PDB file of C-alpha atoms in Angstrom:
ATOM      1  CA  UNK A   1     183.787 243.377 -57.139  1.00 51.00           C
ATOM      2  CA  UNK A   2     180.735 242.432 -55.242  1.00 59.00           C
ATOM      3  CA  UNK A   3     178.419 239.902 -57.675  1.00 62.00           C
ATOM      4  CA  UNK A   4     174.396 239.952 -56.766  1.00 72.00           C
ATOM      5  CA  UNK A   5     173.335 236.610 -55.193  1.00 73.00           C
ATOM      6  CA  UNK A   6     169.958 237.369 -57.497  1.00 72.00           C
ATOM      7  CA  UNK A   7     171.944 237.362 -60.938  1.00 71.00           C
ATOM      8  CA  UNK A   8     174.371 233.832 -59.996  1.00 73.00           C
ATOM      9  CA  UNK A   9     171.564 232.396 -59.303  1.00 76.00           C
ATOM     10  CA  UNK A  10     169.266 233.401 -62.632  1.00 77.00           C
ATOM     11  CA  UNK A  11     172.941 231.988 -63.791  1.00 78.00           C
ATOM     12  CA  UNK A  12     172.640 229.047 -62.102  1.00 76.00           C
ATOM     13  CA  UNK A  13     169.453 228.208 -63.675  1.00 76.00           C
ATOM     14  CA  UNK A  14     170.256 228.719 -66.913  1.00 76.00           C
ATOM     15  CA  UNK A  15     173.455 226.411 -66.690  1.00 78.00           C
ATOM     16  CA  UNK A  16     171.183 223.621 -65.432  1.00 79.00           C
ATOM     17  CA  UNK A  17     168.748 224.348 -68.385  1.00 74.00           C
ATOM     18  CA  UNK A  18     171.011 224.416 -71.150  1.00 73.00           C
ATOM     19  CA  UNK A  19     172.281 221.046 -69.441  1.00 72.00           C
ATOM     20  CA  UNK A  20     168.772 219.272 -69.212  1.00 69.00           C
ATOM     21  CA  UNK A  21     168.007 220.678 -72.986  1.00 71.00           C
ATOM     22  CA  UNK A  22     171.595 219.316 -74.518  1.00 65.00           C
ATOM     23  CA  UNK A  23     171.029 216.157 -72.397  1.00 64.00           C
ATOM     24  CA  UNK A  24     167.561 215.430 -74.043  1.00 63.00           C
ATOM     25  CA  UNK A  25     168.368 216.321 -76.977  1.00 58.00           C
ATOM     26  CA  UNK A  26     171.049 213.971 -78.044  1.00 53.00           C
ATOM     27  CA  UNK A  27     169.432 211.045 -79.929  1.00 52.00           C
ATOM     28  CA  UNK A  28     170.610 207.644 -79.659  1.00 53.00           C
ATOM     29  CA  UNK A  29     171.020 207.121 -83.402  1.00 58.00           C
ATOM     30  CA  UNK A  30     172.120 203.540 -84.509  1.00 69.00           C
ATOM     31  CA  UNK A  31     173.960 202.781 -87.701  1.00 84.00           C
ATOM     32  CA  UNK A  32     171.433 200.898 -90.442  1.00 90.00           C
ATOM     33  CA  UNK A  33     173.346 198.804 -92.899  1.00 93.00           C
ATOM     34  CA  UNK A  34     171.677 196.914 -95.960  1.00 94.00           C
ATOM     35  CA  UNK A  35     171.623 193.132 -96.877  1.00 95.00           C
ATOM     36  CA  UNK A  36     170.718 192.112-100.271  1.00 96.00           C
ATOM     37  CA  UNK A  37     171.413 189.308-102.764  1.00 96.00           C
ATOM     38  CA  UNK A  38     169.338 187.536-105.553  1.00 97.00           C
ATOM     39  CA  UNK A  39     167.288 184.227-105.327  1.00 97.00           C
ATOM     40  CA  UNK A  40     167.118 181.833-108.185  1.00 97.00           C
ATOM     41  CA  UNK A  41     166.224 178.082-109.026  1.00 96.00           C
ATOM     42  CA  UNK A  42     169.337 175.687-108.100  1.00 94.00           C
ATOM     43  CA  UNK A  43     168.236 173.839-111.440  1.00 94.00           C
ATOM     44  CA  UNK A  44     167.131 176.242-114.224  1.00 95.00           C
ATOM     45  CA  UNK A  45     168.599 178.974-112.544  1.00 96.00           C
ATOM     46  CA  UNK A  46     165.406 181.518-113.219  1.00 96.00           C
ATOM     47  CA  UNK A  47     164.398 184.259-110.605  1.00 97.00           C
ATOM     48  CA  UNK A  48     162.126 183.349-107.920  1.00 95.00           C
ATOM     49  CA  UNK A  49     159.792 186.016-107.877  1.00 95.00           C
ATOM     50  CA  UNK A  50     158.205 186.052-104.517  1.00 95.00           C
ATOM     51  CA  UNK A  51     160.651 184.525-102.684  1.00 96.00           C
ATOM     52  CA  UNK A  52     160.037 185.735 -99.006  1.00 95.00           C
ATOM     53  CA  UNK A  53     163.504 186.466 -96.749  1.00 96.00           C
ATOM     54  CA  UNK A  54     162.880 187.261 -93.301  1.00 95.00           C
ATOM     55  CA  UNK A  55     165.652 188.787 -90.639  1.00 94.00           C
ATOM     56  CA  UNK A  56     164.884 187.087 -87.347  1.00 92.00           C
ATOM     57  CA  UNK A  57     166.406 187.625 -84.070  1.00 87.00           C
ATOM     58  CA  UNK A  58     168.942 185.164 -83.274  1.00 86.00           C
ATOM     59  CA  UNK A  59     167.777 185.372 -79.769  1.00 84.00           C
ATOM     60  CA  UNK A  60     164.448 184.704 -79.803  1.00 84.00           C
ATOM     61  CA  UNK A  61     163.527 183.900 -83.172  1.00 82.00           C
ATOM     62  CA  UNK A  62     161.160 186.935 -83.681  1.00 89.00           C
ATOM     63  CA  UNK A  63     160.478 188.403 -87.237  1.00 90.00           C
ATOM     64  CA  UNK A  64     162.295 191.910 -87.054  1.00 90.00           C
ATOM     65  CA  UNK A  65     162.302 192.678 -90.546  1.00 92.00           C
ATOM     66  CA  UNK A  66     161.368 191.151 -93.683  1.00 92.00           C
ATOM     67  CA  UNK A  67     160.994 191.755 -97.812  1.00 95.00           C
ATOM     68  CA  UNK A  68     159.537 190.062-101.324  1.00 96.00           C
ATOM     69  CA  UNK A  69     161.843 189.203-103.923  1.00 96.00           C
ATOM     70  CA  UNK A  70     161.340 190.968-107.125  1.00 96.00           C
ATOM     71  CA  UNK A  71     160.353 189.900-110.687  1.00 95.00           C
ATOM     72  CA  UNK A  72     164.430 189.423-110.746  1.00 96.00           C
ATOM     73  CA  UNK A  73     164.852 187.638-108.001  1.00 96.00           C
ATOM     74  CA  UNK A  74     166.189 190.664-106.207  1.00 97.00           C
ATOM     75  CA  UNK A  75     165.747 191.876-102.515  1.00 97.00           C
ATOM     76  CA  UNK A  76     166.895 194.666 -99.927  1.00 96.00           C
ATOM     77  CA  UNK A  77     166.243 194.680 -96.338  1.00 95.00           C
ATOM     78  CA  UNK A  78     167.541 197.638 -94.119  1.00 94.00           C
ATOM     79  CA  UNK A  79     168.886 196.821 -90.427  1.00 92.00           C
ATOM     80  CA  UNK A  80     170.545 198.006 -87.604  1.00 91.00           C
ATOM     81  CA  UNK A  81     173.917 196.740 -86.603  1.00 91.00           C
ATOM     82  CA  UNK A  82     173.319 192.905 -85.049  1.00 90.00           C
ATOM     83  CA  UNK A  83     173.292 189.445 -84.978  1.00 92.00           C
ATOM     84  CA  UNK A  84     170.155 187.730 -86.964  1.00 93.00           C
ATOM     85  CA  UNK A  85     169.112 184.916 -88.453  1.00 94.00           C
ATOM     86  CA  UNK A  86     168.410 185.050 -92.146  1.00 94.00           C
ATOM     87  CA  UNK A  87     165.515 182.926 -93.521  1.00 95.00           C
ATOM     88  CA  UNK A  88     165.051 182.881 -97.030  1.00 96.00           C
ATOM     89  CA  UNK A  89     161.318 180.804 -98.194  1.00 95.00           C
ATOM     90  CA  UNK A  90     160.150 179.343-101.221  1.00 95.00           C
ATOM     91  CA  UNK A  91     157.127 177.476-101.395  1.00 92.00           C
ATOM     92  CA  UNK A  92     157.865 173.582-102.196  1.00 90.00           C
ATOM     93  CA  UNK A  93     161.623 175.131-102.147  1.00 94.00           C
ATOM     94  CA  UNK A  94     163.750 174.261 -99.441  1.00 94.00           C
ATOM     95  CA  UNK A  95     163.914 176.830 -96.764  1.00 95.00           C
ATOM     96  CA  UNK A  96     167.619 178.318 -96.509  1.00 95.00           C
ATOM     97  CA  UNK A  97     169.089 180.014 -93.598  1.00 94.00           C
ATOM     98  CA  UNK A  98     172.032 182.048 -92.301  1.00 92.00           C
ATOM     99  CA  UNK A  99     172.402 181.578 -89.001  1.00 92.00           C
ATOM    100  CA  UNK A 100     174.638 183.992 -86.590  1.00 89.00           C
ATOM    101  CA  UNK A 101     174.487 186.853 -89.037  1.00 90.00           C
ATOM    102  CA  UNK A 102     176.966 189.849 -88.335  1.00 92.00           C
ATOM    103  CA  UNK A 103     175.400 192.911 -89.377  1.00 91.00           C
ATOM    104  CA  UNK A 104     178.400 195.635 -89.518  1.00 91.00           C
ATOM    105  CA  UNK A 105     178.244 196.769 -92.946  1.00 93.00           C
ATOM    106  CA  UNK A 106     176.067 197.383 -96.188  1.00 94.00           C
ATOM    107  CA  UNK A 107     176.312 193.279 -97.172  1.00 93.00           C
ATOM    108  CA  UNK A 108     175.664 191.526 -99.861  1.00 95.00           C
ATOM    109  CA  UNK A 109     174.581 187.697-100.242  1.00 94.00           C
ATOM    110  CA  UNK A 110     175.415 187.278-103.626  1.00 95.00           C
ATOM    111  CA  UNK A 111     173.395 184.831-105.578  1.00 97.00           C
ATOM    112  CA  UNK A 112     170.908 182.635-103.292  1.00 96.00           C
ATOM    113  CA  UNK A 113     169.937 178.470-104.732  1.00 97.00           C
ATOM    114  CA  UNK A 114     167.088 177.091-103.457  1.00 96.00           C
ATOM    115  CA  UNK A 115     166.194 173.626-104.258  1.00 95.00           C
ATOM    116  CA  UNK A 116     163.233 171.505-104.664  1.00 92.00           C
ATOM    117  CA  UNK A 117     161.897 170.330-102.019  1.00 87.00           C
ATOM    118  CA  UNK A 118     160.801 166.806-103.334  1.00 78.00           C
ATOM    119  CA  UNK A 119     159.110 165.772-100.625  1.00 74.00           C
ATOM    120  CA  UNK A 120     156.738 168.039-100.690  1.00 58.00           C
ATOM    121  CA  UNK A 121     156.261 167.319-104.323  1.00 53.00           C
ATOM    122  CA  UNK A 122     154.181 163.815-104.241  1.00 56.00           C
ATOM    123  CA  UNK A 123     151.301 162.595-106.273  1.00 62.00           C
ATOM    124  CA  UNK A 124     147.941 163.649-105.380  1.00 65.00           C
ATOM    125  CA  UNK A 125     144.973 162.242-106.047  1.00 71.00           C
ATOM    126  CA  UNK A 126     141.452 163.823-105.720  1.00 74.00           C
ATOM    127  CA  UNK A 127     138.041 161.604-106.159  1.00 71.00           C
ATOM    128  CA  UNK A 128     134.538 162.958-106.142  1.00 73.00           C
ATOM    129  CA  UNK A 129     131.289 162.119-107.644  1.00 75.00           C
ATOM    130  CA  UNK A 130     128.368 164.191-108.199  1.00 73.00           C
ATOM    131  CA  UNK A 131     125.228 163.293-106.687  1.00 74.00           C
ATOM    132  CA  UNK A 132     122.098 162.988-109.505  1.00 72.00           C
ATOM    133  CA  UNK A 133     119.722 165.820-109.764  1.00 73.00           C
ATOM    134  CA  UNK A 134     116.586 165.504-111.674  1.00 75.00           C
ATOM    135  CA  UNK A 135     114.540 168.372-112.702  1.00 75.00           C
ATOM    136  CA  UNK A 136     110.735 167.952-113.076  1.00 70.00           C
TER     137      UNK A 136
END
């Protein structure tokens, strides 16, 4: 059986299409995990609202991803599988941090402390005066 040169190579052609299509069209989809936990006061042990946690890159320090507690104390921050740093800020609260972070599953921190920072929390005294004004 003789096969036309014309029709293997319209064969051809199609092979290497389908290829290049199933080649492009595979995305590169990596796994996102979530870290939460729950920030309170290490003394009355209230929520801090507010509270801001940031996932940084362990290499370089960058700000990948970030979130606000809530009125509970509660946060959620989604991620791809890793290594990070975990920063967790307060104002006048000490800053706490997870360093070397292994991101391989949906983790949580449990229940987060932060503590005074009583260095920050000094007296401060302000002075002015008012400079006379008269009217006429």
């Amino acid at each position: 059986m003789k096969i036309n040169r014309c029709y293997m190579r319209k064969i051809l052609y199609l092979l290497i299409l389908v290829s290049v299509q199933l080649l492009f069209s595979q995305e590169k989809t990596a796994h996102f995990y979530t870290i939460s936990g729950k920030v309170l006061d290490a003394d009355s042990k209230n929520p801090l609202e507010y509270a801001t946690v940031i996932l940084k890159s362990t290499d370089t320090l960058n700000a990948l991803e970030g979130a606000i507690t809530n009125s509970n104390g509660q946060f959620s921050i989604d991620a791809a599988v890793g290594t990070y740093t975990i920063s967790i800020e307060f104002m006048s609260y000490q800053t706490k941090k997870f360093n070397s972070f292994q991101l391989t599953k949906n983790t949580n921190l449990g229940t987060v402390h932060l503590e005074l920072d009583t260095e920050l929390l000094n007296e401060i005294s302000i002075h002015g005066q008012n400079k006379s004004i008269e009217f006429k």
